[in-house]
C-alpha positions as protocol buffer text, in pm:
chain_id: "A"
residue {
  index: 1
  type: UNK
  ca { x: -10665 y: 924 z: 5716 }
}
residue {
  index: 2
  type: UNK
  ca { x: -10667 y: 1270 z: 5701 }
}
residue {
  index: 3
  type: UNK
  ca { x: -10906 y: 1382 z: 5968 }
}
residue {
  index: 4
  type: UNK
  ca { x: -10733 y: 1091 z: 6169 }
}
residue {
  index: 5
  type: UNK
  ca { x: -10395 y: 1282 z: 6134 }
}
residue {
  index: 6
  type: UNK
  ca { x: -10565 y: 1603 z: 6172 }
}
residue {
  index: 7
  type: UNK
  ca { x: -10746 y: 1511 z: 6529 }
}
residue {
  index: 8
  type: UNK
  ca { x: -10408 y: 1357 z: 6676 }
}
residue {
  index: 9
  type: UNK
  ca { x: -10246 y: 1691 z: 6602 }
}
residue {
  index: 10
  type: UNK
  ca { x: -10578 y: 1889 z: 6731 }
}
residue {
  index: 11
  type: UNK
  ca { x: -10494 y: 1630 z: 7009 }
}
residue {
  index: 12
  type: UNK
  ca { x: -10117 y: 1682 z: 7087 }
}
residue {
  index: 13
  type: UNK
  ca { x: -10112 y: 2085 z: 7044 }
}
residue {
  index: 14
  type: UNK
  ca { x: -10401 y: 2126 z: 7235 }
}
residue {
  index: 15
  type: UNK
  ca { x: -10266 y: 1905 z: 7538 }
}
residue {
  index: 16
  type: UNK
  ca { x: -9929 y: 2056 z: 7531 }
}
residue {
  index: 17
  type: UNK
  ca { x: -10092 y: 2418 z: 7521 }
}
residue {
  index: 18
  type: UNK
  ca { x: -10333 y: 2341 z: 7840 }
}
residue {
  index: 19
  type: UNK
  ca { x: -10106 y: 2154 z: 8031 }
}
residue {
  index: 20
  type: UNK
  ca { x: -9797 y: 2391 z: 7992 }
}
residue {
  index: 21
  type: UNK
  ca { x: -10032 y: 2726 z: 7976 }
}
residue {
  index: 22
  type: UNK
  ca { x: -10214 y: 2604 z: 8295 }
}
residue {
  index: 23
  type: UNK
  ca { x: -9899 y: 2498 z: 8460 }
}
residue {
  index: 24
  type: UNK
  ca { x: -9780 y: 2857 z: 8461 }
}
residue {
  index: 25
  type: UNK
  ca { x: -10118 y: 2963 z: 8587 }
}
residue {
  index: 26
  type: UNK
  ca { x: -10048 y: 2751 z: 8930 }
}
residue {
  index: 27
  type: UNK
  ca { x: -9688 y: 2863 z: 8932 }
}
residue {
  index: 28
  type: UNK
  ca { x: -9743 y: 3272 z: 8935 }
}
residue {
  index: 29
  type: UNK
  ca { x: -10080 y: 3182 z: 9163 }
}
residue {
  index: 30
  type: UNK
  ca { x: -9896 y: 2953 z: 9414 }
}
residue {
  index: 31
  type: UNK
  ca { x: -9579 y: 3245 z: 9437 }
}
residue {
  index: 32
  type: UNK
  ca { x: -9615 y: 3556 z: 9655 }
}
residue {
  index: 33
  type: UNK
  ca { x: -9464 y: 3870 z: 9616 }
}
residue {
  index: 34
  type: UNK
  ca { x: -9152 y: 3872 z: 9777 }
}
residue {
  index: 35
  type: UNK
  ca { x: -8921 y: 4227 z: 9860 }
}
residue {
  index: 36
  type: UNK
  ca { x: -8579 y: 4203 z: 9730 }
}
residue {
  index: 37
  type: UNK
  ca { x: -8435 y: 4268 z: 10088 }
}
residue {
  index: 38
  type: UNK
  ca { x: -8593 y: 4025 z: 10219 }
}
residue {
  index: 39
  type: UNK
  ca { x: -8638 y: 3754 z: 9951 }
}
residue {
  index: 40
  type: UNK
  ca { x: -8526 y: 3389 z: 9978 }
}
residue {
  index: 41
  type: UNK
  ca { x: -8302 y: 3205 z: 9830 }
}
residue {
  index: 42
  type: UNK
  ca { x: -8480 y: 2994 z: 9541 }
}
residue {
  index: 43
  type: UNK
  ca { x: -8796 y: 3046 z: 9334 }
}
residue {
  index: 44
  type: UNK
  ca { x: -8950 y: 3368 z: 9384 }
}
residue {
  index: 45
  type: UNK
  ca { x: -9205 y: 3656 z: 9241 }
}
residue {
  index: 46
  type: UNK
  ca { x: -9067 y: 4035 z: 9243 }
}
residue {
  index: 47
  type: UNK
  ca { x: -9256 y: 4299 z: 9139 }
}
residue {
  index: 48
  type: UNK
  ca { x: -9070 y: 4657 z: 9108 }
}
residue {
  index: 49
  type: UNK
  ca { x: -8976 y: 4945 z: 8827 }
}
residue {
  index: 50
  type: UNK
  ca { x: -8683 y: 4888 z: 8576 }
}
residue {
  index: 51
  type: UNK
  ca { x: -8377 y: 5120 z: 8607 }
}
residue {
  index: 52
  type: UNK
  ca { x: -8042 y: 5182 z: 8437 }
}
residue {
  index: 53
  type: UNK
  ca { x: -7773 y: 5016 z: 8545 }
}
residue {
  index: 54
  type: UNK
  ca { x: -7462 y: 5242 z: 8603 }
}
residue {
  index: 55
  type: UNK
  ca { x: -7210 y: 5073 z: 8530 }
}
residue {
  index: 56
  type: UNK
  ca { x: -7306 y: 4950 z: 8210 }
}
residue {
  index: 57
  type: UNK
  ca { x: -7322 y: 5163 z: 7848 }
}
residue {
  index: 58
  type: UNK
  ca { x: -7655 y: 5278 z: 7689 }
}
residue {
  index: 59
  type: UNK
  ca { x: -7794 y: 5068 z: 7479 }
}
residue {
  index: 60
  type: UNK
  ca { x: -8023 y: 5162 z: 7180 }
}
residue {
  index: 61
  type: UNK
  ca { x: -8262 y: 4894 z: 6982 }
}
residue {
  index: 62
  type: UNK
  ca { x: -8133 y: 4750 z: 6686 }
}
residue {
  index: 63
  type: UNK
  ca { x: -8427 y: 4862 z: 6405 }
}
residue {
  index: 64
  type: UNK
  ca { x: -8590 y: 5187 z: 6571 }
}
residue {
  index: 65
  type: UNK
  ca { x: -8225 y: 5314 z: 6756 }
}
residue {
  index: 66
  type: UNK
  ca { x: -8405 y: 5386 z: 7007 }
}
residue {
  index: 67
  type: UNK
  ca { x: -8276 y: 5415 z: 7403 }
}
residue {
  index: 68
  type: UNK
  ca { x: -8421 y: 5115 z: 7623 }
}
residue {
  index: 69
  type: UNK
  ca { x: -8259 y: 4865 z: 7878 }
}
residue {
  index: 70
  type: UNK
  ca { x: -8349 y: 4513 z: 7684 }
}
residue {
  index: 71
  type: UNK
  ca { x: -8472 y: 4468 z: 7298 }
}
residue {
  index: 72
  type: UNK
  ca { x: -8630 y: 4170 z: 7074 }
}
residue {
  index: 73
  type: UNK
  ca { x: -8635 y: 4249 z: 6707 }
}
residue {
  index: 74
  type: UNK
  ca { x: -8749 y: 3995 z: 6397 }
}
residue {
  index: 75
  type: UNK
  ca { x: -8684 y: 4110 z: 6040 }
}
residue {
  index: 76
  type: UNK
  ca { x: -8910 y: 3928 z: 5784 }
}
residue {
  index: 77
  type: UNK
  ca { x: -8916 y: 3882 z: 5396 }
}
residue {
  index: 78
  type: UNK
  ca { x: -9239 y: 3826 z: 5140 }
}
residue {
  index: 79
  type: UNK
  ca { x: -9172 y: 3574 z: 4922 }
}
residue {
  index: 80
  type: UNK
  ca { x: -9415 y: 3545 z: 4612 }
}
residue {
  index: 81
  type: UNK
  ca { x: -9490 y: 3261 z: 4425 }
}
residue {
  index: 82
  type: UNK
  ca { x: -9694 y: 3108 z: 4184 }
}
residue {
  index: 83
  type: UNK
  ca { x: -9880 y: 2927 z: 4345 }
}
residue {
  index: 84
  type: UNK
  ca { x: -9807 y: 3062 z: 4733 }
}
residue {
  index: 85
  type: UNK
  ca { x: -9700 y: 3341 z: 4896 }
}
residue {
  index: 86
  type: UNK
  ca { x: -9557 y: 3354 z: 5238 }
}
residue {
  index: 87
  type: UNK
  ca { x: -9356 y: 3609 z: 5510 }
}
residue {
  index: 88
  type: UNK
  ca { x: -9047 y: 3397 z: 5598 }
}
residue {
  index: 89
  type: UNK
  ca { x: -8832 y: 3537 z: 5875 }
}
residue {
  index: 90
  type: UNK
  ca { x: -8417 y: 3624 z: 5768 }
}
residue {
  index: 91
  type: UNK
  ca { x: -8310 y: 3793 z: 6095 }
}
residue {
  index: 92
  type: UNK
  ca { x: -8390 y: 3787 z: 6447 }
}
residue {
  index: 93
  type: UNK
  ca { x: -8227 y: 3806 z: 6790 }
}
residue {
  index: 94
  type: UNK
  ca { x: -8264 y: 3945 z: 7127 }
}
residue {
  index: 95
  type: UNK
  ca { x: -8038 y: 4118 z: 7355 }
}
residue {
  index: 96
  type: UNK
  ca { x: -7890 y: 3938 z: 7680 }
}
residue {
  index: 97
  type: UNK
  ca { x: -7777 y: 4228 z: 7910 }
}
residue {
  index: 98
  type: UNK
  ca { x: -7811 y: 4227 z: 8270 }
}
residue {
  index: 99
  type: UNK
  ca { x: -8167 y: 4449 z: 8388 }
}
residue {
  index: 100
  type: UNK
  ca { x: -8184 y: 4629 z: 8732 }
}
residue {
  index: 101
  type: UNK
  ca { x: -8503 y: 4545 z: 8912 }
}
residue {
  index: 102
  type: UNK
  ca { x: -8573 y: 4822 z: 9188 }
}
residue {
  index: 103
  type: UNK
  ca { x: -8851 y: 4833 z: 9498 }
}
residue {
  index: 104
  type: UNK
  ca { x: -8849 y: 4965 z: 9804 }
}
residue {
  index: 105
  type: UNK
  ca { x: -8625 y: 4757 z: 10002 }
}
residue {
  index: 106
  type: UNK
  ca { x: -8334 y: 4723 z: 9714 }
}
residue {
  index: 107
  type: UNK
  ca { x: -8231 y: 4606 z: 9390 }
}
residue {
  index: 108
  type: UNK
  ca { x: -8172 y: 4314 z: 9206 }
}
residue {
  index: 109
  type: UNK
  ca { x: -8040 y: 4196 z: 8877 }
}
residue {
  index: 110
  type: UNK
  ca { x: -8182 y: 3974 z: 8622 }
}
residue {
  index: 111
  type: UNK
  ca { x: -8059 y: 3771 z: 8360 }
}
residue {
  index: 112
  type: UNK
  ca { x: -8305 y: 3746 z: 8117 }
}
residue {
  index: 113
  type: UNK
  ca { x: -8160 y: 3462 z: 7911 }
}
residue {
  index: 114
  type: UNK
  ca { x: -8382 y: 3148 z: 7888 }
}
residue {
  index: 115
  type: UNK
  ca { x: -8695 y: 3386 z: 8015 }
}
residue {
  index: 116
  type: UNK
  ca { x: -9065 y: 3484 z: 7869 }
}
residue {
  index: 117
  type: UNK
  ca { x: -9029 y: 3848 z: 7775 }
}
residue {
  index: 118
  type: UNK
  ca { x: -9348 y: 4017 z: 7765 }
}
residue {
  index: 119
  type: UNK
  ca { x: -9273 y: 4373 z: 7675 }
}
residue {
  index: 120
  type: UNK
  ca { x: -9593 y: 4652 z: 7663 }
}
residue {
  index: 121
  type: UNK
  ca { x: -9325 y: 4866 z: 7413 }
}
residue {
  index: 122
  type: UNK
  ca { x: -9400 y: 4678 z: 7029 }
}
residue {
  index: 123
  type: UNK
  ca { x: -9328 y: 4848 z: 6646 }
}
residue {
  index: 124
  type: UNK
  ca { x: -9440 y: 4687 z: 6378 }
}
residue {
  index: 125
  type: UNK
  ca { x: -9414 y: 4844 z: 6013 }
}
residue {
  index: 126
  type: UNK
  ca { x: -9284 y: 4777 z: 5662 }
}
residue {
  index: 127
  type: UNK
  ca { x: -9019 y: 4875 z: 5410 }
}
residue {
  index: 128
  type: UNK
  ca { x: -8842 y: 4848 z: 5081 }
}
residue {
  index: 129
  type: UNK
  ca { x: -8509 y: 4838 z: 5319 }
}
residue {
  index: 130
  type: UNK
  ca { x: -8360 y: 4494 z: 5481 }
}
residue {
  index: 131
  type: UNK
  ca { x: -8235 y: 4762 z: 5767 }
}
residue {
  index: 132
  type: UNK
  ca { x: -8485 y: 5014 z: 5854 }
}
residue {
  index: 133
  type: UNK
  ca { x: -8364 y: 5367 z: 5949 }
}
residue {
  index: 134
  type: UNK
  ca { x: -8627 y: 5383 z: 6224 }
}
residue {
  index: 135
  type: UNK
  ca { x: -9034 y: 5374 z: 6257 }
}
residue {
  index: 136
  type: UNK
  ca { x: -9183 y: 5549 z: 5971 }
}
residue {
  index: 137
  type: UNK
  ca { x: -9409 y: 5886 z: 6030 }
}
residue {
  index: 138
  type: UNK
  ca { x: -9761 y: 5783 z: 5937 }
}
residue {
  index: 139
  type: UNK
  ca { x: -10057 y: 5527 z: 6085 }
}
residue {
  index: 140
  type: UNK
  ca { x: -9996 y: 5266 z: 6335 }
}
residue {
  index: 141
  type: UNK
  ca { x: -10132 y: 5041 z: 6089 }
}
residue {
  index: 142
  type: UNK
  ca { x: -9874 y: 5068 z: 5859 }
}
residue {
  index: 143
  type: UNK
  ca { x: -9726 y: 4743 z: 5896 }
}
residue {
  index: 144
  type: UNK
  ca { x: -10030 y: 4615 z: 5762 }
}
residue {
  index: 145
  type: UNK
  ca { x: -10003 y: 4785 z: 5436 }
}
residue {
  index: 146
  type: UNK
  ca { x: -9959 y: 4546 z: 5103 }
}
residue {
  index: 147
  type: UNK
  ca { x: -9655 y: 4635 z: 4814 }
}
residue {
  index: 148
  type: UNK
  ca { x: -9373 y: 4599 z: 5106 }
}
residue {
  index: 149
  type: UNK
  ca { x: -9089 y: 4361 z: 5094 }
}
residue {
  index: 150
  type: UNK
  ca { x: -8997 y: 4314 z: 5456 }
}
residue {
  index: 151
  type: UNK
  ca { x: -9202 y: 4335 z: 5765 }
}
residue {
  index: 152
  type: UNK
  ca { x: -9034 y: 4450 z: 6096 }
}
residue {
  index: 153
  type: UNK
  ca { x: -9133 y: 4374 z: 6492 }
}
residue {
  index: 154
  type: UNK
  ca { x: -8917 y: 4536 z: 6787 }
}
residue {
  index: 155
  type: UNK
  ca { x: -8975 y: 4469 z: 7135 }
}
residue {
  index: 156
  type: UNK
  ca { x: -8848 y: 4696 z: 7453 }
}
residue {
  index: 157
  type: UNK
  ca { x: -8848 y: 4742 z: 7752 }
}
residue {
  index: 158
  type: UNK
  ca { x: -8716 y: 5065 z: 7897 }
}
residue {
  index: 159
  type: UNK
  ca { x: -8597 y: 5225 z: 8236 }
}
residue {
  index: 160
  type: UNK
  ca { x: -8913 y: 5352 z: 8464 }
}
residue {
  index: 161
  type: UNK
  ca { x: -9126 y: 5099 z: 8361 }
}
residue {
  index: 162
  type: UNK
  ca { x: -9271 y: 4841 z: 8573 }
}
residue {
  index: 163
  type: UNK
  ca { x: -9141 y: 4520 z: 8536 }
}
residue {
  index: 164
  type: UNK
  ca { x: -9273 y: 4149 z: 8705 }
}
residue {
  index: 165
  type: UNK
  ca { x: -9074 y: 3956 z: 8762 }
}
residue {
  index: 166
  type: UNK
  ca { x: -9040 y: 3513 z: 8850 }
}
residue {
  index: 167
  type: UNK
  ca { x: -8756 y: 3295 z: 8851 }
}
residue {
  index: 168
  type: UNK
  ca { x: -8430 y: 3203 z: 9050 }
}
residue {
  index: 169
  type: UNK
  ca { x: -8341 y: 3419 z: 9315 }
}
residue {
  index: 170
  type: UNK
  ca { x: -7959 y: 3395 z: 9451 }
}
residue {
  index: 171
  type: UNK
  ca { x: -7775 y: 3665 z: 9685 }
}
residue {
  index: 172
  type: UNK
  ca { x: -7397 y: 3703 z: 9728 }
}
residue {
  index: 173
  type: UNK
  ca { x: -7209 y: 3907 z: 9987 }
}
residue {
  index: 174
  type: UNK
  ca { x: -7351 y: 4092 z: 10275 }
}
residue {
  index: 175
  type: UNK
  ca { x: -7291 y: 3754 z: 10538 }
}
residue {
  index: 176
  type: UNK
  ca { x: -7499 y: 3514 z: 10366 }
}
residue {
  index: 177
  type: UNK
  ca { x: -7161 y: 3341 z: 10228 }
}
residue {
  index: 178
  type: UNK
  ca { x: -7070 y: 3010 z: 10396 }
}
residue {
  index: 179
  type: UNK
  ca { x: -6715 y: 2914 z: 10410 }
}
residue {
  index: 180
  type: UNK
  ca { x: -6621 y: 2529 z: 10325 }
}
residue {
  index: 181
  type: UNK
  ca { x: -6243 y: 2635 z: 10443 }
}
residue {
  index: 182
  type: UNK
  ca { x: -6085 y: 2249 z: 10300 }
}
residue {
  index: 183
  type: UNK
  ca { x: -6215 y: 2414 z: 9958 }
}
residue {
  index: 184
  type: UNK
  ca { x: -6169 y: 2757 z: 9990 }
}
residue {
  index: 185
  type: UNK
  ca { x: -5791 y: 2647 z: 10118 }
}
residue {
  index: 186
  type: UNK
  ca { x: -5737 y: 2422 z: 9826 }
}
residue {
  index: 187
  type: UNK
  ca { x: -5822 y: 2680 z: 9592 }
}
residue {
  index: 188
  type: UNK
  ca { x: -5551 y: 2952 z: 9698 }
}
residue {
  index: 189
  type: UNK
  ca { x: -5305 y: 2661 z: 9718 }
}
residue {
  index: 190
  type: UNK
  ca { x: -5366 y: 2598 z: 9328 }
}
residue {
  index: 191
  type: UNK
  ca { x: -5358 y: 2959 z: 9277 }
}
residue {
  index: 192
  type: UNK
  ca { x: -5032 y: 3005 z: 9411 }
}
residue {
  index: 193
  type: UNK
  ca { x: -4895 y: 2649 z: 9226 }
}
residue {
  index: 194
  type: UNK
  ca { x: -4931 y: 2859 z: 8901 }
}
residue {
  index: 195
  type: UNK
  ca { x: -4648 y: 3064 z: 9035 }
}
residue {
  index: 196
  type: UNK
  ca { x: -4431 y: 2852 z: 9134 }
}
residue {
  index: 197
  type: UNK
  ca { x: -4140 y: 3008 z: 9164 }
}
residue {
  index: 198
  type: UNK
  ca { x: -4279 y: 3276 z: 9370 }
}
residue {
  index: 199
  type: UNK
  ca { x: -4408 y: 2989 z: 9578 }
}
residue {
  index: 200
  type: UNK
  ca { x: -4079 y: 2843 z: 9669 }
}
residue {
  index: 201
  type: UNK
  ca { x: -3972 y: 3225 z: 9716 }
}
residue {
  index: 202
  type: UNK
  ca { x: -4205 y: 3258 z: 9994 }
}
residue {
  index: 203
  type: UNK
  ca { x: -4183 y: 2944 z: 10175 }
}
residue {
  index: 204
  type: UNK
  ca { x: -3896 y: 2696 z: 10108 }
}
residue {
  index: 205
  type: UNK
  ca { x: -3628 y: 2809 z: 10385 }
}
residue {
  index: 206
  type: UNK
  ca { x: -3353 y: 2636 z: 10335 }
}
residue {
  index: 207
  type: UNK
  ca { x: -3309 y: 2713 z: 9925 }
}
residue {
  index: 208
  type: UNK
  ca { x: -3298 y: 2353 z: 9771 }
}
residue {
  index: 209
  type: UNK
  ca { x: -3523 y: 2437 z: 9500 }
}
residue {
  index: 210
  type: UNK
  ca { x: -3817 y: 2208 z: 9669 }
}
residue {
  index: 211
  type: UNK
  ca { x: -4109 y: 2206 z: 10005 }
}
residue {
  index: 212
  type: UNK
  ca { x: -4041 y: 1948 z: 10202 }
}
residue {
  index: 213
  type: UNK
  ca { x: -4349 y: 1856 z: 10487 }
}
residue {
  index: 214
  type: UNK
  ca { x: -4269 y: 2125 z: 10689 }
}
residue {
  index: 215
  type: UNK
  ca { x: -4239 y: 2409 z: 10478 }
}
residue {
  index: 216
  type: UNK
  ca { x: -4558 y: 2251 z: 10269 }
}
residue {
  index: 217
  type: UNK
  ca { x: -4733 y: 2260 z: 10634 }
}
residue {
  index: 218
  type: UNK
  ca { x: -4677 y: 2633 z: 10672 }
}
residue {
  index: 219
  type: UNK
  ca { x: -4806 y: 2678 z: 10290 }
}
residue {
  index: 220
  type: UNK
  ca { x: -5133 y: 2509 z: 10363 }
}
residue {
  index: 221
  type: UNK
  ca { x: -5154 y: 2730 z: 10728 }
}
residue {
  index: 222
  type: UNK
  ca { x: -5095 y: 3088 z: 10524 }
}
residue {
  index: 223
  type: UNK
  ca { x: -5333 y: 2958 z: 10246 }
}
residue {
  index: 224
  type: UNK
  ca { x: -5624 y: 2859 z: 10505 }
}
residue {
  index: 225
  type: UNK
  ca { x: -5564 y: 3232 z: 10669 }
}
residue {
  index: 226
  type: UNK
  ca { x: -5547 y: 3350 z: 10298 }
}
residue {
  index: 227
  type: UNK
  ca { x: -5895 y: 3185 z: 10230 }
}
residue {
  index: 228
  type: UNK
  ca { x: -6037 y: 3341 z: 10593 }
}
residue {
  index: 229
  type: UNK
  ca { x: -5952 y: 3681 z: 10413 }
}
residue {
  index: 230
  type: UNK
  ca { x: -6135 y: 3684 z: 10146 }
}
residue {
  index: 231
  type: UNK
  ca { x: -6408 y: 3534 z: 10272 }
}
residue {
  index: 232
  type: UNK
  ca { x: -6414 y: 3834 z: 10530 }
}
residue {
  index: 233
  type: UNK
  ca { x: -6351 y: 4095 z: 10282 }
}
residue {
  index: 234
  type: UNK
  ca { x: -6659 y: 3887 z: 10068 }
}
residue {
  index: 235
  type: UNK
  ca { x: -6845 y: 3917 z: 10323 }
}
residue {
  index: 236
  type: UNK
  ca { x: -6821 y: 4294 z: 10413 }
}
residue {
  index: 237
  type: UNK
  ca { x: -6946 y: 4376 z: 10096 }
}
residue {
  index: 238
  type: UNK
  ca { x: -7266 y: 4450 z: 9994 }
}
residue {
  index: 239
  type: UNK
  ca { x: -7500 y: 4183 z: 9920 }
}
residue {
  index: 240
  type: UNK
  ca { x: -7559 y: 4165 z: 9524 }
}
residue {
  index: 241
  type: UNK
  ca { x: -7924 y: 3971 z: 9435 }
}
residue {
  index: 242
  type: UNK
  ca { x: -8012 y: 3830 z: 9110 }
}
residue {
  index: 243
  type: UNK
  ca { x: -8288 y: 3631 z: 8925 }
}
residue {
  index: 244
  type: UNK
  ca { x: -8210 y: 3402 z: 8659 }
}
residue {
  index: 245
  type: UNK
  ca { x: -8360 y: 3123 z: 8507 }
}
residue {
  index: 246
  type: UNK
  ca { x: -8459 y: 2816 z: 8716 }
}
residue {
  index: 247
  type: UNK
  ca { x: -8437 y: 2478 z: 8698 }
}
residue {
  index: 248
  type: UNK
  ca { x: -8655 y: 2247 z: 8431 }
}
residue {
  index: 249
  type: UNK
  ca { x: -9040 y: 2269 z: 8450 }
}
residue {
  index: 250
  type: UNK
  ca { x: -9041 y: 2634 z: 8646 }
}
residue {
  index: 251
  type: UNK
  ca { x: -9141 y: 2923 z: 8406 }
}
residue {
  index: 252
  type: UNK
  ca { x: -8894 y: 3220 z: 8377 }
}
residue {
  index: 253
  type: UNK
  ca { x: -9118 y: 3528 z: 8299 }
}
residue {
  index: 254
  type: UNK
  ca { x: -9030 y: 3880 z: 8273 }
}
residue {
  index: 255
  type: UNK
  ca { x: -9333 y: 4135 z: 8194 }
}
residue {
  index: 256
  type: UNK
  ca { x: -9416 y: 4473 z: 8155 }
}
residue {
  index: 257
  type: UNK
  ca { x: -9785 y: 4328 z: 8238 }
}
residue {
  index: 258
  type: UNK
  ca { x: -9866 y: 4225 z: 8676 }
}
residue {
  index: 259
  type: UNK
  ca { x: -9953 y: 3895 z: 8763 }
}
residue {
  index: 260
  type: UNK
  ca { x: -10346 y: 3928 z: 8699 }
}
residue {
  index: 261
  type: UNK
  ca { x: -10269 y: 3984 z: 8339 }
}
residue {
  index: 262
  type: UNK
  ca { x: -10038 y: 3755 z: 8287 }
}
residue {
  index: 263
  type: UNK
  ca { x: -10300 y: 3475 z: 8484 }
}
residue {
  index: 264
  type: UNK
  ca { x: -10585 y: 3558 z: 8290 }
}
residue {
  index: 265
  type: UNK
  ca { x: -10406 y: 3541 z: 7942 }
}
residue {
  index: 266
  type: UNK
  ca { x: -10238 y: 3215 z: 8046 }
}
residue {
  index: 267
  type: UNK
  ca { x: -10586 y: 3085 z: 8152 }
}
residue {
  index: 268
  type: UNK
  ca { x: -10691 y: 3190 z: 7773 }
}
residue {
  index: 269
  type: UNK
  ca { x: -10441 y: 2982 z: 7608 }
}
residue {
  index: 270
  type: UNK
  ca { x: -10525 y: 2687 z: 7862 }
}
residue {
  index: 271
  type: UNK
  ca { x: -10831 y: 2734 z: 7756 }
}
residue {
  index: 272
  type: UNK
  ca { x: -10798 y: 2728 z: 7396 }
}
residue {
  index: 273
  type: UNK
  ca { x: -10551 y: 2450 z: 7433 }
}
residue {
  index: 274
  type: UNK
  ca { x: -10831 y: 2195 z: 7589 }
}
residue {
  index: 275
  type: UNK
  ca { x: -11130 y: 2327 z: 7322 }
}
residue {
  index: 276
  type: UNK
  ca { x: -10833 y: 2184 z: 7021 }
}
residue {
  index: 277
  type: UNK
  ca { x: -10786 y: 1899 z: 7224 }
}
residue {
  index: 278
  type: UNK
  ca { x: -11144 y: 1851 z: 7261 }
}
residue {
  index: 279
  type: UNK
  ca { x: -11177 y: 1921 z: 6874 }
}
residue {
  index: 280
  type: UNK
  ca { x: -10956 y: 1641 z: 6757 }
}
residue {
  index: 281
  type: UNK
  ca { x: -11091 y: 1409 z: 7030 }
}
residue {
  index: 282
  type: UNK
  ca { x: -11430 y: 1432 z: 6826 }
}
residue {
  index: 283
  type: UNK
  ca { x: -11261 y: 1420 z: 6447 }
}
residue {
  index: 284
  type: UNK
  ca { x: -11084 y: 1115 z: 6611 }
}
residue {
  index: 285
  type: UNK
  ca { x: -11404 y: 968 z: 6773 }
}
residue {
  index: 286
  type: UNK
  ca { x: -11620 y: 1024 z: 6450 }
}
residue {
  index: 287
  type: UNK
  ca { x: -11382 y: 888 z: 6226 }
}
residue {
  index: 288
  type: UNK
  ca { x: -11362 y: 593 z: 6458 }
}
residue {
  index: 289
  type: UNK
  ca { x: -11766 y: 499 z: 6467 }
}
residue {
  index: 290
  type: UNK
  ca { x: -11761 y: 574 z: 6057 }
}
């Protein structure tokens, strides 16, 4: 029984790790590079450098303080036992702010909730100290070091650094918005409902406290020229692009590493996936002819 439970699971992990590993592999294969400028609406592949966004605060990492435009951190405990001994993890978290992708034809910004953050930036040490106050002087192997009570990994990425880039592209502004004017109308209408009494202000001309069809005719004709505006003034401005994640079965992957990396580890784990699958086909096979 136990090699039989131990093959299906050889079975299952391995499957799942080929066929999800290798669908990625086709995905970032079958994409081309696309320029911001001229990018279409829908999946796409960008490839560009990270830079700060201006509008928006600096932001240091949580464990090392250190500047960077996106951080992953994990905070993790030894336990000791009699009998085992284990790291368990008691804090970790990621941040969610907007990232500027630049190339030569513009920028865009991504999202990077729901995504595959492969940073190149990575700190791993250990301490006496549930908070760190920053990386320790000494060897980069100093995480590895016995006689610690917590463990500590922090991820970042940081401005000037190359970033790829594959998900859900979507531009806003700058002509590309379509006007549905029934919709657009119907919204200002609402809007102005809210304020009722500056409604009736505006438009009911004989003062008896109501809009009859007439005056409700000329409320519908300023809110359709109302809707026109904005859409015109919308329009004028800039066009504002941004990646985010995509819909079910699409990876979402953000890394400091180009596409060839990022194909041949994938192709690794595919890889490895099918050898455990093949594994626990055989435990399953020889436990069957025994």
């Amino acid at each position: 029984m136990l090699l039989i439970g131990g093959g299906a699971v050889l079975c299952l992990v391995g499957g799942w790790l080929w066929i999800t590993r290798w669908s990625k592999v086709r995905h970032l294969t079958d994409t081309p590079t696309s320029r911001i400028r001229s990018a279409a609406q829908g999946y796409v592949e960008l490839a560009g450098v990270l830079r700060n966004c201006p509008d928006l605060p600096p932001l240091n990492a949580p464990l090392t303080g250190k500047p960077c435009l996106w951080w992953r951190y994990r905070i993790e405990e030894y336990l000791s036992g009699d009998k085992r001994s284990s790291w368990r993890i008691i804090e970790q978290g990621a941040s969610d702010r907007l990232l500027r992708l630049s190339d030569a034809t513009g920028d865009c910004l991504v999202d990077p909730k729901g995504a595959e953050v492969l940073p190149a930036r990575c700190d791993r040490w250990t301490g006496d100290l549930r908070h760190p106050r920053g990386v320790p002087a000494g060897s980069p192997l100093a995480w590895l070091t016995g006689n610690r009570q917590y463990r500590y990994v922090e991820e970042r990425l940081h401005a000037d650094e190359p970033l790829y880039a594959i998900g859900d592209f979507r531009t806003s502004g700058g002509g590309r918005l379509g006007l549905d004017l029934q919709t657009a109308q119907g919204q200002v209408v609402r809007e102005w409902k809210e304020d009722y009494a500056g409604l009736l202000q505006r438009f009911d001309n004989n003062r008896d406290g109501q809009l009859d069809q007439s005056e409700w005719s000329r409320v519908r004709l300023a809110a359709g020229l109302e809707a026109q505006k904005r859409h015109r003034l919308a329009s004028e401005k800039d066009p504002e692009h941004r990646l985010m994640r995509p819909g079910e079965g699409l990876p979402f992957v953000l890394s400091s590493h180009g596409e060839e990396v990022l194909t041949r580890r994938y192709r690794w784990h595919a890889a490895g996936g099918a050898v455990l699958c093949l594994i626990g086909a055989a435990l399953l096979a020889a436990q069957a002819v025994s």
